[in-house]
XYZ file of C-alpha atoms in Angstrom:
691
model
C -20.561 -14.959 1.338
C -23.754 -12.674 1.385
C -23.180 -12.150 5.073
C -19.828 -11.230 4.389
C -20.643 -8.491 2.143
C -23.184 -7.382 4.439
C -21.060 -6.786 7.415
C -18.456 -5.111 5.383
C -21.323 -2.669 4.105
C -22.570 -2.051 7.793
C -18.980 -1.640 8.622
C -18.268 0.992 5.868
C -21.601 2.608 6.451
C -20.414 3.563 10.244
C -17.452 4.809 8.932
C -19.052 7.348 6.779
C -19.307 10.710 8.483
C -22.807 12.289 9.515
C -22.236 15.498 7.106
C -21.106 13.168 4.088
C -21.090 15.264 0.873
C -20.952 12.761 -2.095
C -19.861 15.520 -4.545
C -16.785 15.925 -2.281
C -15.764 12.391 -2.856
C -16.098 12.848 -6.606
C -13.704 16.182 -6.313
C -11.188 13.894 -4.394
C -11.641 11.567 -7.457
C -10.598 14.405 -9.850
C -7.731 15.378 -7.412
C -6.127 11.976 -7.402
C -6.664 11.453 -11.151
C -4.933 14.626 -11.796
C -1.996 13.844 -9.611
C -1.675 10.028 -10.999
C -1.744 10.890 -14.600
C 0.735 13.906 -14.385
C 3.093 11.296 -12.603
C 2.566 8.643 -15.237
C 2.429 10.970 -18.133
C 4.112 14.361 -17.093
C 4.224 15.598 -20.727
C 0.465 15.286 -21.374
C -0.841 16.801 -18.042
C 2.020 19.175 -17.260
C 0.020 20.855 -14.275
C -1.456 17.833 -12.621
C 0.224 18.273 -9.759
C -2.524 20.835 -8.817
C -4.523 17.619 -7.619
C -2.737 18.097 -4.248
C -3.587 21.505 -3.875
C -7.648 20.453 -4.209
C -6.728 17.717 -1.737
C -5.468 20.472 1.003
C -8.798 22.730 0.331
C -11.152 19.627 1.009
C -9.120 18.844 4.133
C -9.587 22.349 5.466
C -13.317 22.296 4.478
C -13.819 18.683 6.123
C -11.696 19.427 8.997
C -12.812 22.564 10.208
C -16.166 21.777 9.717
C -16.157 18.753 11.846
C -14.309 20.701 14.651
C -16.729 23.681 14.387
C -19.802 21.319 14.904
C -17.846 19.576 17.936
C -17.371 22.914 19.217
C -20.809 24.171 18.716
C -22.056 21.071 20.355
C -20.018 20.577 23.263
C -17.819 24.020 23.573
C -14.675 22.299 23.188
C -12.349 20.105 21.159
C -11.558 16.492 22.125
C -8.117 16.919 20.874
C -6.803 13.357 21.922
C -9.718 12.072 20.456
C -9.570 13.972 17.188
C -5.704 12.964 17.041
C -6.599 9.486 17.715
C -8.848 9.257 14.792
C -6.449 10.788 12.540
C -4.135 8.222 13.503
C -6.326 5.063 12.725
C -7.391 7.014 9.487
C -4.008 7.491 7.979
C -1.195 5.759 9.671
C -1.827 1.882 8.907
C -1.807 2.467 5.398
C 0.892 4.940 5.287
C 3.364 2.690 7.314
C 2.253 -0.244 5.031
C 3.734 1.421 1.909
C 6.758 2.763 3.847
C 7.728 -0.732 4.574
C 6.977 -1.867 0.885
C 9.330 1.225 -0.154
C 12.195 0.025 2.213
C 11.856 -3.485 0.995
C 12.350 -2.307 -2.367
C 15.178 -0.063 -1.555
C 16.682 -2.650 0.125
C 16.000 -5.556 -2.787
C 15.528 -3.661 -5.893
C 16.676 -0.151 -6.155
C 20.392 0.315 -7.046
C 22.947 0.939 -3.932
C 23.434 4.503 -4.848
C 19.766 5.257 -3.781
C 20.419 3.604 -0.309
C 21.402 6.982 1.684
C 18.679 9.426 0.110
C 15.771 6.451 0.187
C 15.953 5.530 3.917
C 16.439 9.213 4.952
C 13.311 10.079 3.154
C 11.381 6.900 4.447
C 12.295 8.062 8.037
C 11.367 11.509 7.339
C 8.052 10.237 6.089
C 7.548 7.679 9.115
C 7.462 10.811 11.220
C 5.884 13.338 8.776
C 8.717 16.078 8.071
C 9.325 14.839 4.607
C 8.152 18.279 3.250
C 10.770 19.775 5.455
C 13.369 17.516 4.494
C 12.750 17.972 0.776
C 12.840 21.782 1.076
C 16.159 21.636 2.931
C 17.572 19.726 -0.213
C 15.430 21.279 -2.858
C 17.526 24.196 -3.142
C 20.582 22.100 -3.817
C 20.866 21.805 -7.519
C 23.476 19.114 -7.106
C 20.787 16.749 -5.784
C 20.214 13.706 -7.510
C 17.811 13.897 -10.364
C 16.216 10.640 -9.247
C 13.053 10.879 -6.886
C 12.895 8.376 -3.917
C 9.851 5.957 -3.831
C 8.298 8.308 -0.973
C 8.931 11.748 -2.144
C 5.115 12.187 -2.659
C 4.971 11.910 0.950
C 5.562 15.600 1.441
C 1.825 16.395 1.014
C 1.147 14.032 3.746
C 3.385 15.298 6.098
C 1.947 18.704 5.517
C -1.193 17.500 5.829
C -0.363 15.764 9.221
C 1.125 19.230 10.498
C -2.139 20.935 9.581
C -4.111 18.302 11.682
C -1.878 18.980 14.677
C -2.077 22.469 14.654
C -5.398 23.545 13.389
C -7.632 22.363 16.278
C -5.264 24.378 18.592
C -5.752 27.556 16.341
C -9.458 26.848 16.408
C -9.642 26.524 20.301
C -7.346 29.738 20.564
C -10.313 31.560 18.439
C -12.706 30.004 20.556
C -11.093 31.076 23.695
C -10.861 34.577 22.391
C -14.239 34.782 21.102
C -15.613 33.926 24.657
C -13.649 36.591 26.057
C -13.937 39.334 23.950
C -16.958 38.899 21.478
C -19.843 37.396 23.700
C -22.689 35.939 21.227
C -20.671 36.892 18.400
C -17.813 34.184 19.583
C -17.859 32.603 15.863
C -16.614 36.230 14.624
C -13.372 35.519 16.184
C -12.866 31.957 14.537
C -13.694 33.661 11.080
C -11.415 36.645 11.357
C -8.820 34.463 12.858
C -8.940 31.655 10.122
C -9.116 34.408 7.407
C -6.028 36.497 8.756
C -3.820 33.354 9.208
C -4.706 32.494 5.422
C -3.936 35.902 4.185
C -0.676 36.066 6.184
C -0.143 32.327 4.461
C -1.255 33.718 1.125
C 1.108 36.698 1.125
C 4.256 34.582 2.222
C 3.365 31.989 -0.195
C 3.510 34.741 -3.075
C 6.653 36.361 -1.853
C 8.571 32.974 -0.904
C 7.561 31.719 -4.104
C 9.414 34.628 -6.064
C 12.298 34.177 -4.033
C 12.746 31.003 -3.435
C 10.458 28.542 -5.488
C 12.117 25.246 -4.724
C 11.439 25.483 -1.042
C 8.314 27.308 -1.433
C 6.629 24.266 -2.885
C 7.187 22.242 0.093
C 7.358 24.286 3.479
C 4.334 24.399 5.387
C 3.566 27.873 5.553
C 3.137 28.744 2.024
C 0.222 25.914 1.764
C -1.662 26.790 5.142
C -3.910 29.374 3.103
C -4.856 26.630 0.868
C -6.521 24.763 4.143
C -7.823 27.835 5.024
C -9.595 28.470 2.072
C -11.622 25.440 2.603
C -12.010 26.484 6.237
C -13.519 29.468 5.733
C -16.478 28.034 3.464
C -16.919 25.316 6.391
C -17.112 28.506 8.745
C -19.575 30.506 6.659
C -22.513 27.785 5.633
C -24.679 30.565 4.710
C -22.723 31.611 2.006
C -23.832 29.093 -0.644
C -25.058 29.398 -3.997
C -29.007 29.143 -4.172
C -31.676 28.508 -6.809
C -31.217 26.052 -9.986
C -28.738 27.731 -11.996
C -26.158 29.600 -9.627
C -24.616 26.216 -8.169
C -24.348 25.040 -11.420
C -22.599 27.989 -12.875
C -20.462 28.200 -9.971
C -19.464 24.862 -9.761
C -18.891 24.141 -13.474
C -16.608 27.165 -13.629
C -14.696 25.829 -10.684
C -14.059 22.566 -12.515
C -13.137 24.593 -15.782
C -10.677 26.519 -13.514
C -8.965 23.224 -12.290
C -9.003 21.380 -15.639
C -7.381 24.813 -17.480
C -4.783 24.857 -14.785
C -3.592 21.235 -14.750
C -3.154 21.607 -18.823
C -1.694 24.970 -18.837
C 0.552 25.125 -15.726
C 3.878 23.177 -15.861
C 7.260 23.109 -14.435
C 8.151 26.727 -15.019
C 5.007 27.834 -13.302
C 5.981 29.802 -10.414
C 4.173 27.698 -7.731
C 2.309 27.802 -5.509
C 2.296 31.683 -5.050
C -0.662 33.632 -7.398
C -1.029 30.818 -9.660
C -2.404 28.254 -6.677
C -5.387 30.482 -6.598
C -6.642 29.077 -9.648
C -7.134 25.455 -8.704
C -7.794 26.630 -5.030
C -10.836 28.718 -5.790
C -11.931 26.292 -8.475
C -12.175 23.804 -5.790
C -13.863 26.132 -3.467
C -16.473 26.666 -6.120
C -16.976 23.160 -6.320
C -17.371 22.358 -2.646
C -19.825 25.133 -2.119
C -21.995 23.704 -5.044
C -23.829 20.533 -3.982
C -27.129 20.793 -5.955
C -27.605 17.306 -7.189
C -31.544 17.642 -8.156
C -30.757 16.519 -11.920
C -28.408 14.375 -13.574
C -26.742 17.469 -15.272
C -26.241 19.303 -11.651
C -22.680 19.423 -10.550
C -23.382 17.734 -7.401
C -24.921 14.837 -9.561
C -21.850 14.790 -12.015
C -19.434 14.421 -9.062
C -21.747 12.356 -6.816
C -22.103 9.457 -8.839
C -20.902 5.960 -7.618
C -17.845 5.292 -9.961
C -16.608 8.628 -8.740
C -17.298 8.060 -4.828
C -15.554 4.864 -5.480
C -12.454 6.385 -6.776
C -12.743 9.179 -4.012
C -13.176 6.614 -1.280
C -9.703 4.829 -2.361
C -7.906 8.276 -3.333
C -5.920 8.012 -0.400
C -4.293 4.697 -0.769
C -4.140 5.404 -4.655
C -2.042 8.445 -4.037
C 0.424 6.273 -1.716
C 0.798 3.741 -4.196
C 1.294 5.053 -7.246
C 4.621 6.667 -6.891
C 6.383 4.016 -5.453
C 5.203 1.757 -8.445
C 6.590 4.444 -10.976
C 10.006 4.701 -9.143
C 10.539 1.293 -8.728
C 9.231 -0.497 -12.086
C 12.343 0.741 -14.396
C 14.519 -1.582 -12.097
C 12.552 -4.690 -12.314
C 13.647 -6.810 -15.306
C 11.217 -6.891 -18.006
C 9.403 -3.848 -16.782
C 9.711 -0.476 -17.196
C 7.503 2.745 -18.000
C 6.841 2.112 -21.819
C 3.813 1.245 -23.510
C 1.617 -1.207 -21.904
C 3.717 -1.585 -18.651
C 2.392 2.385 -17.862
C -1.056 1.426 -17.884
C -0.577 -1.888 -16.207
C 1.284 0.000 -13.688
C -1.572 2.630 -13.831
C -4.292 0.078 -12.857
C -2.361 -1.980 -10.291
C -1.907 1.581 -8.233
C -5.907 1.548 -8.035
C -6.000 -2.054 -7.360
C -3.484 -1.878 -4.720
C -5.493 1.255 -3.562
C -8.900 -0.574 -3.187
C -7.336 -3.511 -1.571
C -5.411 -1.238 0.975
C -8.881 0.525 1.592
C -10.821 -2.375 2.213
C -7.922 -4.703 4.002
C -6.382 -2.062 6.124
C -7.907 1.437 5.941
C -11.434 0.603 6.926
C -10.626 -2.417 9.548
C -8.039 0.311 11.317
C -10.684 2.877 11.740
C -13.196 0.676 13.370
C -11.019 -1.633 15.316
C -13.143 -1.870 18.858
C -9.582 -2.386 20.453
C -9.046 1.365 19.942
C -12.238 2.638 19.334
C -13.736 1.535 22.875
C -10.611 2.400 24.858
C -8.844 5.998 25.627
C -6.914 7.470 22.928
C -3.672 6.826 24.886
C -4.008 3.063 23.400
C -4.210 4.446 19.733
C -1.072 6.684 20.565
C 1.013 3.522 21.574
C -0.340 1.744 18.410
C 0.958 4.899 16.384
C 4.427 4.524 18.366
C 4.457 0.999 17.746
C 3.908 1.466 13.736
C 6.390 4.121 13.522
C 8.981 1.914 15.401
C 8.323 -0.988 12.996
C 9.038 1.248 10.120
C 11.922 2.579 11.767
C 13.238 -0.990 12.692
C 13.202 -1.725 8.880
C 14.842 1.259 7.916
C 17.845 0.228 10.553
C 17.759 -2.885 9.218
C 18.070 -2.391 5.519
C 20.747 0.731 6.403
C 22.663 -1.807 8.373
C 22.891 -4.789 6.127
C 23.242 -2.556 2.962
C 25.506 -0.005 4.176
C 28.866 -2.090 4.485
C 28.066 -2.894 0.878
C 27.740 0.913 0.188
C 31.132 1.864 1.781
C 33.051 -1.009 0.280
C 31.736 0.461 -3.448
C 33.115 3.933 -2.319
C 36.166 2.509 -1.210
C 36.545 0.282 -4.483
C 35.637 3.325 -6.700
C 38.338 5.551 -4.442
C 40.952 3.150 -5.195
C 40.195 2.749 -8.723
C 40.193 6.505 -9.144
C 43.510 6.762 -7.623
C 45.275 3.871 -9.531
C 43.005 3.140 -12.759
C 43.567 0.123 -14.737
C 45.697 0.308 -18.107
C 43.469 1.854 -21.045
C 40.936 2.891 -19.002
C 37.954 5.313 -19.791
C 38.987 7.886 -21.970
C 42.502 6.558 -22.362
C 41.191 3.888 -24.636
C 42.232 4.410 -28.126
C 42.711 2.661 -31.090
C 46.203 1.740 -29.986
C 45.589 1.325 -26.139
C 42.884 -1.531 -25.163
C 42.551 -3.425 -22.022
C 41.169 -6.942 -22.741
C 40.400 -7.347 -18.812
C 37.844 -4.219 -19.099
C 35.827 -6.043 -21.232
C 32.033 -5.929 -20.291
C 33.365 -4.120 -16.843
C 31.221 -1.410 -15.491
C 33.157 1.077 -13.407
C 31.648 2.115 -10.978
C 28.966 -0.357 -11.296
C 25.128 0.617 -12.184
C 24.038 0.467 -8.931
C 26.492 2.844 -7.604
C 27.052 5.008 -10.564
C 24.505 7.741 -9.320
C 26.451 8.274 -6.272
C 29.825 9.156 -8.053
C 29.493 12.913 -7.833
C 32.089 15.392 -7.252
C 32.637 16.850 -3.879
C 33.273 20.276 -2.586
C 29.609 21.270 -2.723
C 30.239 24.656 -0.896
C 32.281 25.629 -3.906
C 28.861 25.536 -5.922
C 26.305 28.405 -5.902
C 22.952 27.278 -5.592
C 19.849 28.341 -7.530
C 18.716 31.260 -6.013
C 21.739 32.447 -4.560
C 24.090 35.343 -6.139
C 27.002 35.795 -4.272
C 30.406 34.648 -5.752
C 32.134 31.886 -4.058
C 35.889 31.580 -4.960
C 37.262 28.154 -3.851
C 41.017 27.856 -3.898
C 43.150 24.693 -4.700
C 46.491 23.459 -5.281
C 49.831 25.503 -5.135
C 49.649 28.404 -2.579
C 52.948 29.754 -4.295
C 52.433 33.228 -5.651
C 54.784 32.130 -8.716
C 52.572 29.536 -9.330
C 50.601 29.442 -12.561
C 47.040 30.454 -11.796
C 43.971 28.689 -13.468
C 40.323 29.113 -13.292
C 37.703 27.048 -13.569
C 34.132 29.085 -14.434
C 30.666 27.831 -15.517
C 27.391 25.982 -14.254
C 26.958 22.002 -13.105
C 28.615 20.805 -16.328
C 31.755 22.660 -15.090
C 31.458 21.827 -11.600
C 31.442 18.281 -12.730
C 35.150 18.602 -13.888
C 36.183 20.313 -10.347
C 37.903 16.752 -9.190
C 39.729 16.606 -12.115
C 40.903 20.141 -12.041
C 42.057 19.667 -8.810
C 44.044 16.808 -9.528
C 45.461 18.589 -12.284
C 46.549 21.421 -10.030
C 48.094 19.286 -7.555
C 50.102 17.275 -10.259
C 51.406 20.258 -12.165
C 51.727 22.765 -9.293
C 48.808 25.059 -10.341
C 46.973 27.625 -8.353
C 42.944 26.481 -9.182
C 40.426 29.055 -8.715
C 36.793 28.101 -9.219
C 33.737 30.135 -9.833
C 30.763 27.691 -10.061
C 26.803 28.497 -10.151
C 24.189 25.918 -10.891
C 22.585 26.508 -14.181
C 24.067 29.663 -14.846
C 26.768 29.592 -17.730
C 29.512 32.424 -18.131
C 27.451 33.996 -21.033
C 26.119 37.244 -21.257
C 23.125 36.086 -23.051
C 20.211 35.919 -20.942
C 18.762 32.408 -19.653
C 15.145 31.389 -18.623
C 14.642 29.144 -15.685
C 11.852 27.975 -12.974
C 11.452 31.362 -11.497
C 11.937 35.205 -11.791
C 14.134 34.774 -8.504
C 16.420 32.150 -10.272
C 17.088 34.379 -13.566
C 17.533 37.488 -11.407
C 20.036 35.611 -9.072
C 21.892 33.983 -12.273
C 22.301 37.894 -13.681
C 23.346 39.177 -10.446
C 25.807 36.162 -10.065
C 27.427 37.369 -13.404
C 27.401 40.817 -12.684
C 29.306 39.994 -9.462
C 31.455 37.653 -11.326
C 32.534 40.325 -13.820
C 33.565 42.524 -10.795
C 35.551 39.798 -8.944
C 37.525 39.042 -12.458
C 38.083 42.947 -12.572
C 39.635 43.059 -9.061
C 41.723 39.961 -9.875
C 45.147 39.961 -11.827
C 44.558 38.254 -15.130
C 44.685 34.474 -14.919
C 47.165 32.185 -16.767
C 44.047 29.982 -18.300
C 40.789 29.783 -17.920
C 38.791 26.333 -18.577
C 35.378 26.616 -19.148
C 32.200 24.523 -20.370
C 28.419 24.828 -20.088
C 25.313 22.682 -20.550
C 24.541 22.948 -24.241
C 20.488 23.076 -23.466
C 20.370 25.643 -21.524
C 17.182 27.973 -21.903
C 18.905 30.948 -23.251
C 16.378 33.759 -23.862
C 17.112 35.192 -27.525
C 15.483 37.241 -30.232
C 16.469 34.876 -32.841
C 14.189 33.288 -35.437
C 15.994 30.642 -36.642
C 18.168 28.024 -35.233
C 21.511 29.198 -36.900
C 20.633 32.863 -35.541
C 20.183 31.683 -31.854
C 23.353 29.621 -31.918
C 25.131 32.907 -33.207
C 23.387 34.921 -30.573
C 24.608 32.433 -27.769
C 28.152 32.244 -29.139
C 28.407 35.877 -29.201
C 27.368 35.963 -25.385
C 30.137 33.518 -24.540
C 32.728 35.538 -26.129
C 31.130 38.784 -24.643
C 31.749 37.083 -21.436
C 35.161 35.999 -21.990
C 36.425 39.458 -22.719
C 36.205 39.871 -19.025
C 39.290 37.421 -18.505
C 41.873 40.372 -19.192
C 43.160 38.447 -21.811
C 43.479 35.414 -20.110
C 43.752 32.357 -22.617
C 40.194 30.637 -22.550
C 40.242 26.891 -22.725
C 36.728 25.770 -23.993
C 35.062 22.391 -23.793
C 32.202 21.286 -26.180
C 29.458 19.884 -24.154
C 29.089 16.012 -23.227
C 25.976 14.163 -24.930
C 22.719 14.650 -23.152
C 21.170 11.380 -22.742
C 17.045 10.793 -22.775
C 17.189 8.670 -19.301
C 19.830 7.844 -16.792
C 21.694 5.038 -18.335
C 22.601 3.450 -15.123
C 18.834 2.153 -15.015
C 19.431 0.325 -18.286
C 22.934 -0.726 -17.169
C 21.342 -2.447 -14.065
C 19.319 -4.608 -16.660
C 21.357 -5.238 -19.633
C 24.947 -5.100 -20.864
C 26.278 -2.150 -22.115
C 26.178 -2.420 -25.632
C 22.320 -2.094 -25.328
C 22.406 0.878 -23.239
C 23.332 3.477 -26.170
C 21.206 6.330 -27.614
C 21.235 7.378 -31.236
C 23.878 10.492 -31.767
C 21.401 12.803 -33.340
C 19.109 12.157 -30.521
C 21.385 13.051 -27.571
C 24.180 15.561 -29.274
C 23.887 18.781 -30.182
C 24.643 19.443 -33.864
C 26.470 22.666 -32.909
C 27.421 23.563 -29.513
C 27.512 27.496 -29.191
C 30.695 27.038 -26.947
C 32.262 25.640 -29.847
C 31.200 28.560 -32.191
C 32.653 31.273 -29.591
C 35.726 29.689 -29.000
C 36.764 29.559 -32.911
C 35.120 32.859 -33.548
C 37.514 34.146 -30.588
C 40.645 32.339 -31.087
C 40.185 30.263 -27.771
C 41.488 26.766 -27.561
C 38.835 24.276 -28.315
C 38.696 20.701 -26.668
C 35.716 18.372 -28.328
C 35.777 14.976 -26.732
C 32.822 14.053 -28.612
C 34.614 11.106 -30.676
C 35.106 9.676 -26.891
C 31.483 9.390 -26.375
C 30.350 8.343 -29.655
C 30.616 6.698 -33.141
C 29.132 7.813 -36.220
C 26.029 6.547 -35.046
C 25.730 5.944 -31.070
C 26.673 7.344 -28.209
C 27.670 5.094 -25.397
C 27.067 4.780 -21.452
C 30.320 2.606 -21.075
C 33.718 3.699 -22.517
C 36.875 1.555 -21.556
C 35.347 -0.061 -18.747
C 34.245 3.319 -17.098
C 30.709 4.321 -16.412
C 30.222 7.434 -18.145
C 27.104 8.907 -16.631
C 26.115 9.508 -13.014
C 22.490 10.694 -14.479
C 21.444 11.547 -17.628
C 23.438 14.256 -18.363
C 25.961 14.646 -15.657
C 29.229 12.790 -15.795
C 30.815 10.437 -12.844
C 33.957 11.540 -11.330
C 35.708 8.354 -12.516
C 35.158 9.132 -16.083
C 36.054 12.729 -15.908
C 39.396 11.568 -14.114
C 40.083 9.324 -17.399
C 40.244 13.167 -19.520
C 42.430 14.505 -17.103
C 45.686 14.294 -19.467
C 43.487 15.309 -22.547
C 42.188 18.715 -20.432
C 45.988 18.929 -18.802
C 48.075 19.215 -21.981
C 45.668 21.565 -23.204
C 45.733 23.988 -20.355
C 49.662 23.447 -20.088
C 49.714 24.810 -23.778
C 47.442 27.890 -23.106
C 49.400 28.825 -19.896
C 52.198 31.554 -20.773
C 55.881 30.091 -20.583
C 57.629 30.389 -17.588
């Protein structure tokens, strides 16, 4: 046993770089702890996502230092060897977790997650997950449920950095030799600073205009790597003496901790805000003094800190899949002791992966003693294995997915008697007892179509979609609102076809038809919502008055008001609805009170429990007073309130009359909304002028 431990220590020692800095591992430990705690307890550490930015700074510092030393020593960069080392260092552990996630998608996660999960696993296998998420992040209608590999976005971005950064440094070296002579390093520093500044400006501008994409795309993050790179290229710029290293280092630590606690989901990030953790990490990197126990280098370079830093990569890989998968395992979840157990499991799996996969893969003599092309062959083989797992999972489960979709379409076209909202005290169907349609595994996939009719978060152009009758004499009906209005589009299309209406829709994510200002994730979004409402007013002004307009909105929309009490706030928001409706040129308004907003997606509960166990207390999920209802009463609009369809006097239900009500915690399934068609249709028909 002692010989085994000795060999392991020798092998580990061989993997330590010559310029190993213990306090850097401590900084890595801080980064991974922040990210993991943020993901496990987002409400407690709302800005813990900055740990990823710390990793970027560290990577820029270490990789640039390594490459710069190689250039100084040999005058070149052995690119094949460099990339081969990166492959052996990162890919084996990464593919291991991807295969685990594929198996979890196949055996544990709901069928509705099949397409999104496998697509992102494939994107993560080839390291373009950040761009995949950027492409879908502008889609407000994308499922609220993240996949088990969504955290691979940062790993994908790092791999892209490892590919283009050595090429950039080589280009700088060539320019330096050609034009700067003995001061050839000046070209490298200038080019790195220039690229970093361009990236920072792009980050600030893009974060302002399109924060969802800005969070993921590569060019908004390059400057964070560049910050570390600049430190590596300017080794003389280090704090000296007994006090300055600690003053600067501890100031950096404070900056990181403050941003971790003060930042949150509404912080415009990365942009200007990312400067705080990035500069904080940079301050720590240049402060390595470790002569006394209180020195910053000693505090961060201790053995426990180094251990966590050593396993940080694998811990990062494992923690997120455990969080996503746990709620779907019978007897598990993310409550109480289970959450703590999963946190500990992340570190145990991280240590096991580091010892038995990461370290051996880095030192396999079969690859280290051969040309890099053997490592590239190994890389292709690993990626192929991951791809085959994805293909196999898709081939086996896709027929089930398609069958579920076909069955759902059949039921929607010909629903059972007394199904869903059609169930009343006088109409019940014993055959529906215990039924959940669509089943919990497919509930998240029961979404409305016509995404092109839905204006996304940062867009402001009005998109008017037309359905139903094209006759100039047909009754004209409009559907206006946010995503809670959009969830009725299939119902409205069905009613238009049945009743001969000419239906027009005006829909924008998180932007209700209300003149009261709203808050949101960014200035760009709030500006786009305000502009969309201006454009909508102009569009309605150009159109003849509609025969009736159907409206609804998320009751929890973050309106910005001057009210000091709840009653005043409700009145101010209601007045905003009433004022917006005056743009309708006198068209009758049919307003619908919003549906209950569950605390979590009930489909997770329904996969493990019966519908009677998947309810929420009425007081917890239902607004006491929906402003849209107040506005309807004040302005004389027709008011629809289906609260009694969702709830009794104490509880609200996830399944009603055999119909699965929710596709996530607050949006409804198409199946459920279609069962409300008769009730909505009668109200609109009554509101339409007589022909």
